[in-house]
Amino acid sequence: MSLTLLFKSLLQRKVITALLLVQLTLTLALLSNSVLLSSQAYQLSNQPTGLQLDTTLAIELKPTDENLIVHPALGDLIQRQLAALRQIGGVRHAAFSNQTPLLFGGMNGNVYVEGKQDTTNIEMVPYNFAEAELFDTLQMTLLHGRWLSAEDKNTDNVVITDKLAKQLFSDSHLAIGQQTNGGNIVGVVADMMYQRFASDQYFGLFFNRDLNRADYGYRLLLQVEPQAVAAVRQQIYDSLRQVEPEIDIQQVVSLRQLHRDYFEQERGLAILLSVLSGLMLVVAMISAYSHALFHGVQQQNEIGVKRALGASKQRILVEVLSESWLTTGIGAALGLLASYLLQQQLATVISLPALPLWLPLCGALTLLLCVTIATWYPAAIATRVSPATATKAL
Amino acid sequence: MDNLLHAFALALRNIKRAPLPYLLTVLILSLGLGMFFSNATLYYWLNHDPLPQKSHSLFYPQINSVLQPCDSCTEPMRVLSYQDVQKLSSSGIPSAQAAMFQSAGYARLPGNSDVSPTPVRLRVTQRDFFTLFDVPFLHGERWADDTARRELILSKASAERFFGRSNVVGETLRLGNELFTISGVLQDWEMLPRLYDVANGLNSARSADIYLPWETAFDLGIKSNTTTMSRDERDYSDNFAVNGREGQFYQAQFWVQLDSPQQVTAYQQFMQQLVHSEKEAGRHPRPEANRLTNILDITEHFNARNRQLDAFALVSLLFLLVCLFNASHLSLNRYLASQYEFGLRRALGCSRSQLQQLILADVAVSAALALFLSLAVAAAAMSLIASLLPATRNLTSWNPLMVLTMAGTALIACYLVTLYPALRASFGSLNRQLK
């Protein structure tokens, strides 16, 4: 199969070839960058959380009677609610907090080492109300020091996450006993994914104090036996209503659901871009199919002559496919360049990692595969041209 | 007329004769147009000017008023404190001005204490809010002044939900534990994008159910349920009527209407003087960083643009381009397949304008089919987007202007993809065509 002849054949149809090349170039550029965006979104949503997503339930609620929003009625209500929830079969641990992990925003404050505000200040750190049982409820891992106990109630003692400790003191074991503006550090726990808009999503600070007002509601967290999750969820509403009817139970969700919501935008965009990538390949296949079919018909006489002169069906098949492969190859080479140009443009709009070379190369191979599949049927039709057709034409 | 009908009949006959290439061309065009317009609709709702008649005159002032000294803090807070609002309201320059924040509460009819209260979205604000954003009243009117008052303004939907009718001015409603009189009911009103609360990422959220006077909210300890920040040691869960007003508790947005460039300049000078006098009094330790941002620039100002949707918009625009090139390619193939017929017509005396007429009829039929199919693709894409990105659900409604633009684009796209084949048909060598 002569490459020169193939080029000549393409040059006979300059406009069509140019249109095909532009289209293949853009398709590869879009395909590579769509996959890059999708994989970035996928990686984001698969970061470790440090949480038991399926067996931890979060109940978001707020008293509708304003007398219950303030301490001490509020504290009493929360303890009665927790006692009722612990009675439900399958509930292993129950605890209260002002907010759950895996939220976009919430109660945040700045944290710095006392006397070193200028060098250690961190702006947005989630401040979490925490009692002793929150440790087991969230299945935390203690790294240094101790967790908060009932004796820490309304004291200055706090526990922080590992990443926050490292940020403040470079090594987390150095944090124990240190004084921050948030309190005296008595423990360090393993990282948990807390808030999206915090300075870092693994930062967290825990303290054991009374919640004076619940203007923003509060959260009850449950650690549940894996097989009892559904049954527990069904009983939560009745159980809480029996304790106090003047309460708005805004939602009961598993941390798995919160995790889905947390990365909803990334996941949604990844799926949309995947759909678009699929459509691009479909469009490329339609184009290759129709191109091969049309030119198969156009070159019927030529193919017939070749058949009459002894060309085998396989040779004709390879010839037709070779033309598609050559076009796709040139389009892919241009597409490689276009992929990097498009990545640079997209990177000015959103944060996007560098495009690894294997990605457009894999894209080119996928494109080649799709084009081959789409061209196969028209190429097979072309091989059926009888030598008699050529004789008639002559 | 006969010629036109003949041209359309021929266009339809061409489709029947070779339906597959024709349908593939239309399908590819529809995919490109549909995907692009589903995204363009989203983009339109996120970026269009919701108040074209007065957006040029609405501004968001900010001063760097935090009392903690910090020389490197050169950006003012995104939200304002009660004290900031008081100071920025004292100029007398704006035609209208209002502070506001979003909150939430529970409402019920006074006699229905046995029934669970209904959660409601609140907007705490001042009387000029309704002037600033051209909010239309159905019944009643805005508050007489900005003093504390037990009066609520309801959205039409809320009035109908609680009372079963819209004219409820003078009725009472319990919000939390407090009884309020209803002084006004709004017409159905949505401002999309909701630029007055874009700092909290609420540009596509629904409008409030109930509007509550600013001073009353402070008296009752009602706080924002979005961004709040405190920068002192006060306990804001206690005696908010005093602490919220006197302390460094940041939660409000503040908008002013400045109708002329002179007013804008005067207000900027007022802000400068205000900061200088505060500095002299020792109440403005941070660097001067006054901002007066127009409502159309507020999304950029708060870096609240959805960059991922921007990227998706760019990708879908390029996808449309790919589809246009593809359709051109298919269209050219179709022409080459029927160039003998074109040549024969020309040989039999068909003029170039008559040939153009035939091609335009073909374009019109293609455009109609492409529009129909692309509307279906766009509807499917929009429902997919709404289900995958629930935050954009309010932005996926059809807009007549967008549909018209889509129809126009479909026509232009069909003409563009047929342009080159049409030129070759009309001006190509007759001998070659017939051969």
Coordinates of N, CA and C in Angstrom, one line a residue, chain B residues 5-137:
Chain B
L5 N -43.1 26.1 -3.6 CA -43.7 24.8 -3.2 C -42.9 23.7 -3.9
H6 N -42.6 23.9 -5.2 CA -41.8 22.9 -5.9 C -40.4 22.7 -5.3
A7 N -39.8 23.8 -4.9 CA -38.5 23.7 -4.2 C -38.6 22.8 -2.9
F8 N -39.7 23.1 -2.1 CA -39.8 22.3 -0.9 C -40.2 20.8 -1.2
A9 N -41.0 20.6 -2.3 CA -41.3 19.3 -2.6 C -40.0 18.5 -3.0
L10 N -39.2 19.2 -3.8 CA -37.9 18.6 -4.2 C -37.0 18.3 -3.0
A11 N -37.0 19.2 -2.0 CA -36.2 19.0 -0.8 C -36.6 17.8 -0.1
L12 N -38.0 17.6 0.0 CA -38.5 16.5 0.7 C -38.2 15.2 0.0
R13 N -38.3 15.3 -1.4 CA -38.0 14.1 -2.2 C -36.5 13.7 -2.1
N14 N -35.7 14.7 -2.0 CA -34.2 14.4 -1.8 C -34.0 13.6 -0.5
I15 N -34.8 14.0 0.6 CA -34.6 13.3 1.9 C -35.1 11.9 1.7
K16 N -36.2 11.7 1.0 CA -36.8 10.3 0.9 C -35.8 9.5 0.1
R17 N -35.1 10.1 -0.9 CA -34.3 9.3 -1.8 C -33.0 8.8 -1.1
A18 N -32.5 9.6 -0.2 CA -31.3 9.2 0.5 C -31.4 9.7 2.0
P19 N -32.3 9.0 2.7 CA -32.6 9.5 4.1 C -31.5 9.4 5.1
L20 N -30.6 8.4 4.9 CA -29.6 8.2 6.0 C -28.6 9.3 6.0
P21 N -27.9 9.7 4.9 CA -27.0 10.8 5.0 C -27.6 12.1 5.5
Y22 N -28.8 12.3 5.0 CA -29.6 13.5 5.4 C -29.8 13.5 6.9
L23 N -30.3 12.4 7.4 CA -30.6 12.3 8.9 C -29.4 12.4 9.7
L24 N -28.3 11.8 9.2 CA -27.0 11.8 10.0 C -26.5 13.3 10.1
T25 N -26.7 14.0 9.0 CA -26.3 15.5 9.0 C -27.1 16.2 10.1
V26 N -28.4 16.0 10.0 CA -29.3 16.7 10.9 C -29.1 16.3 12.3
L27 N -28.8 15.0 12.5 CA -28.6 14.5 13.9 C -27.3 15.1 14.5
I28 N -26.3 15.2 13.7 CA -25.0 15.7 14.2 C -25.2 17.2 14.6
L29 N -25.9 17.9 13.7 CA -26.2 19.3 14.0 C -27.0 19.5 15.2
S30 N -28.0 18.6 15.4 CA -28.9 18.7 16.5 C -28.1 18.4 17.8
L31 N -27.2 17.4 17.8 CA -26.5 17.1 19.0 C -25.6 18.3 19.4
G32 N -25.0 18.9 18.4 CA -24.1 20.1 18.7 C -25.0 21.2 19.3
L33 N -26.1 21.6 18.5 CA -26.9 22.7 18.9 C -27.6 22.4 20.3
G34 N -28.1 21.2 20.5 CA -28.8 20.9 21.7 C -27.9 21.0 22.9
M35 N -26.7 20.4 22.8 CA -25.7 20.4 24.0 C -25.3 21.8 24.2
F36 N -25.1 22.6 23.2 CA -24.6 23.9 23.4 C -25.7 24.8 24.0
F37 N -26.9 24.6 23.5 CA -28.0 25.5 24.1 C -28.4 25.1 25.5
S38 N -28.3 23.9 25.8 CA -28.6 23.5 27.2 C -27.7 24.3 28.1
N39 N -26.4 24.3 27.7 CA -25.4 25.0 28.5 C -25.5 26.5 28.4
A40 N -25.9 27.0 27.2 CA -26.1 28.4 27.0 C -27.2 28.9 27.9
T41 N -28.3 28.1 28.1 CA -29.4 28.5 28.9 C -28.9 28.7 30.3
L42 N -28.2 27.7 30.8 CA -27.6 27.8 32.2 C -26.7 29.1 32.3
Y43 N -25.9 29.3 31.3 CA -25.0 30.4 31.3 C -25.7 31.7 31.3
Y44 N -26.8 31.7 30.5 CA -27.6 32.9 30.3 C -28.2 33.3 31.7
W45 N -28.8 32.3 32.4 CA -29.5 32.6 33.6 C -28.5 33.0 34.7
L46 N -27.3 32.4 34.6 CA -26.2 32.8 35.6 C -25.6 34.2 35.4
N47 N -25.6 34.6 34.1 CA -24.8 35.8 33.8 C -25.7 37.0 33.2
H48 N -27.0 36.8 33.0 CA -27.7 37.9 32.4 C -28.0 39.0 33.5
D49 N -28.3 40.1 33.0 CA -28.5 41.3 33.9 C -30.0 41.2 34.4
P50 N -30.2 41.0 35.7 CA -31.6 40.8 36.1 C -32.4 42.1 36.2
L51 N -31.7 43.2 36.2 CA -32.3 44.5 36.3 C -31.7 45.5 35.3
P52 N -32.0 45.2 34.0 CA -31.3 46.0 33.0 C -31.6 47.5 33.1
Q53 N -32.8 47.8 33.6 CA -33.2 49.2 33.7 C -32.4 50.0 34.7
K54 N -31.8 49.4 35.7 CA -31.2 50.1 36.8 C -29.9 49.5 37.4
S55 N -29.5 48.4 36.7 CA -28.3 47.7 37.3 C -27.1 48.6 37.4
H56 N -27.0 49.6 36.4 CA -25.8 50.5 36.4 C -25.8 51.4 37.7
S57 N -26.9 51.5 38.4 CA -27.0 52.4 39.5 C -26.9 51.7 40.9
L58 N -26.8 50.4 40.9 CA -26.8 49.7 42.2 C -25.3 49.3 42.6
F59 N -25.0 49.6 43.8 CA -23.6 49.4 44.2 C -23.5 48.8 45.6
Y60 N -22.4 48.1 45.9 CA -22.2 47.4 47.1 C -20.9 48.1 47.8
P61 N -21.1 48.9 48.8 CA -20.0 49.5 49.5 C -19.4 48.6 50.6
Q62 N -18.1 48.7 50.7 CA -17.4 48.0 51.8 C -16.2 48.9 52.3
I63 N -16.1 48.8 53.6 CA -14.9 49.5 54.2 C -14.2 48.4 55.1
N64 N -12.9 48.6 55.3 CA -12.0 47.7 56.0 C -12.1 48.0 57.5
S65 N -13.2 47.7 58.1 CA -13.5 48.3 59.4 C -13.2 47.4 60.6
V66 N -12.6 46.3 60.4 CA -12.3 45.4 61.5 C -11.4 46.0 62.5
L67 N -11.7 45.9 63.7 CA -10.9 46.7 64.7 C -9.6 46.0 65.2
Q68 N -9.4 44.7 64.7 CA -8.1 44.1 65.0 C -7.0 44.7 64.1
P69 N -5.9 45.2 64.6 CA -4.9 45.8 63.7 C -4.3 44.6 62.8
C70 N -4.1 44.9 61.6 CA -3.5 44.0 60.7 C -3.0 44.7 59.4
D71 N -1.7 45.0 59.3 CA -1.3 45.8 58.2 C -1.4 45.1 56.8
S72 N -1.3 43.8 56.9 CA -1.4 43.0 55.6 C -2.8 42.7 55.2
C73 N -3.8 43.1 56.0 CA -5.2 42.8 55.6 C -5.7 44.0 54.8
T74 N -5.6 43.8 53.5 CA -6.0 44.9 52.6 C -7.3 44.6 51.9
E75 N -8.0 43.6 52.2 CA -9.3 43.3 51.7 C -10.4 43.5 52.7
P76 N -11.5 44.3 52.5 CA -12.5 44.4 53.5 C -13.3 43.1 53.6
M77 N -14.1 43.0 54.7 CA -14.9 41.8 54.9 C -16.0 41.7 53.8
R78 N -16.4 40.5 53.4 CA -17.4 40.4 52.4 C -18.8 40.8 53.0
V79 N -18.9 40.7 54.3 CA -20.2 41.0 54.9 C -20.0 42.2 55.9
L80 N -21.0 42.9 56.2 CA -20.9 44.1 57.0 C -21.5 43.9 58.4
S81 N -21.0 44.7 59.4 CA -21.6 44.7 60.7 C -22.7 45.7 60.8
Y82 N -23.5 45.7 61.9 CA -24.5 46.7 62.1 C -23.9 48.1 62.1
Q83 N -22.8 48.2 62.8 CA -22.1 49.5 62.8 C -21.7 50.0 61.5
D84 N -21.2 49.1 60.6 CA -20.8 49.5 59.2 C -22.0 50.0 58.5
V85 N -23.1 49.3 58.7 CA -24.3 49.7 58.0 C -24.8 51.1 58.4
Q86 N -24.7 51.3 59.8 CA -25.1 52.6 60.3 C -24.3 53.7 59.7
K87 N -23.0 53.5 59.6 CA -22.1 54.5 59.1 C -22.3 54.8 57.6
L88 N -22.4 53.7 56.9 CA -22.5 53.8 55.4 C -23.9 54.3 55.0
S89 N -24.9 54.3 56.0 CA -26.2 54.8 55.6 C -26.4 56.3 55.9
S90 N -25.3 56.8 56.5 CA -25.5 58.2 57.1 C -25.2 59.3 56.1
S91 N -24.9 59.0 54.8 CA -24.5 60.0 53.9 C -25.6 60.9 53.3
G92 N -26.8 60.3 53.1 CA -27.9 61.0 52.5 C -27.7 61.1 51.0
I93 N -26.7 60.5 50.4 CA -26.4 60.6 49.0 C -27.3 59.6 48.1
P94 N -27.4 58.3 48.5 CA -28.1 57.4 47.6 C -29.6 57.7 47.5
S95 N -30.1 57.4 46.4 CA -31.6 57.5 46.2 C -32.3 56.5 47.0
A96 N -31.7 55.3 47.2 CA -32.2 54.3 48.0 C -31.1 53.5 48.6
Q97 N -31.3 52.9 49.8 CA -30.3 52.0 50.4 C -30.9 51.0 51.4
A98 N -30.3 49.8 51.4 CA -30.9 48.8 52.3 C -29.9 47.8 52.7
A99 N -29.9 47.5 54.0 CA -29.1 46.4 54.5 C -29.9 45.1 54.5
M100 N -29.3 44.0 54.5 CA -30.1 42.8 54.5 C -29.3 41.6 54.8
F101 N -29.9 40.5 55.2 CA -29.3 39.2 55.3 C -30.4 38.1 55.2
Q102 N -29.9 36.9 54.9 CA -30.9 35.8 54.8 C -30.9 35.1 56.2
S103 N -32.1 34.6 56.6 CA -32.2 33.8 57.8 C -33.3 32.8 57.6
A104 N -33.7 32.1 58.6 CA -34.7 31.1 58.5 C -35.5 31.0 59.8
G105 N -36.7 30.6 59.7 CA -37.6 30.6 60.9 C -38.7 29.6 60.8
Y106 N -39.6 29.7 61.7 CA -40.8 28.8 61.7 C -42.0 29.7 61.8
A107 N -43.0 29.5 61.0 CA -44.2 30.4 61.0 C -45.4 29.5 61.1
R108 N -46.5 30.0 61.8 CA -47.8 29.3 61.8 C -48.8 30.4 62.1
L109 N -50.1 30.0 61.8 CA -51.2 30.9 62.1 C -51.4 30.9 63.6
P110 N -51.8 32.1 64.1 CA -51.9 32.2 65.6 C -52.8 31.2 66.3
G111 N -53.9 30.8 65.6 CA -54.8 29.9 66.2 C -54.4 28.4 66.1
N112 N -53.3 28.1 65.4 CA -53.0 26.7 65.1 C -51.8 26.2 65.9
S113 N -51.9 26.4 67.2 CA -50.7 26.0 68.0 C -50.5 24.5 68.1
D114 N -51.6 23.7 67.7 CA -51.4 22.3 67.7 C -50.7 21.8 66.4
V115 N -50.7 22.6 65.4 CA -50.1 22.2 64.1 C -48.6 22.5 64.1
S116 N -47.8 21.6 63.6 CA -46.3 21.9 63.5 C -46.1 23.2 62.7
P117 N -45.2 24.0 63.1 CA -44.9 25.3 62.3 C -44.2 24.9 61.0
T118 N -44.4 25.8 60.1 CA -43.8 25.6 58.8 C -42.4 26.3 58.7
P119 N -41.4 25.6 58.2 CA -40.1 26.3 58.0 C -40.2 27.3 56.9
V120 N -39.7 28.5 57.1 CA -39.8 29.6 56.1 C -38.4 30.2 55.9
R121 N -38.2 30.7 54.7 CA -36.9 31.4 54.3 C -37.2 32.9 54.6
L122 N -36.3 33.5 55.4 CA -36.5 34.9 55.8 C -35.5 35.8 55.1
R123 N -35.9 37.0 54.7 CA -35.0 38.0 54.4 C -35.2 39.2 55.3
V124 N -34.2 39.4 56.1 CA -34.2 40.5 57.0 C -33.7 41.7 56.3
T125 N -34.5 42.8 56.2 CA -34.0 43.9 55.4 C -34.7 45.2 55.8
Q126 N -34.4 46.3 55.0 CA -35.0 47.6 55.3 C -36.0 47.9 54.1
R127 N -36.7 49.0 54.3 CA -37.8 49.3 53.4 C -37.4 49.6 52.0
D128 N -36.2 50.1 51.8 CA -35.7 50.4 50.4 C -35.4 49.1 49.6
F129 N -35.3 48.0 50.2 CA -35.0 46.8 49.5 C -35.9 46.6 48.3
F130 N -37.2 46.9 48.5 CA -38.2 46.7 47.5 C -38.1 47.8 46.3
T131 N -37.5 48.9 46.7 CA -37.3 50.0 45.7 C -36.0 49.6 44.9
L132 N -35.0 49.2 45.6 CA -33.7 48.9 45.0 C -33.8 47.9 43.9
F133 N -34.6 46.8 44.2 CA -34.6 45.7 43.2 C -36.0 45.6 42.5
D134 N -36.7 46.7 42.5 CA -38.0 46.8 41.8 C -38.9 45.6 42.1
V135 N -39.1 45.4 43.4 CA -39.9 44.2 43.8 C -41.4 44.7 43.8
P136 N -42.2 44.1 43.0 CA -43.6 44.5 42.8 C -44.5 44.1 44.0
F137 N -45.4 44.9 44.4 CA -46.4 44.6 45.5 C -47.7 44.2 44.9

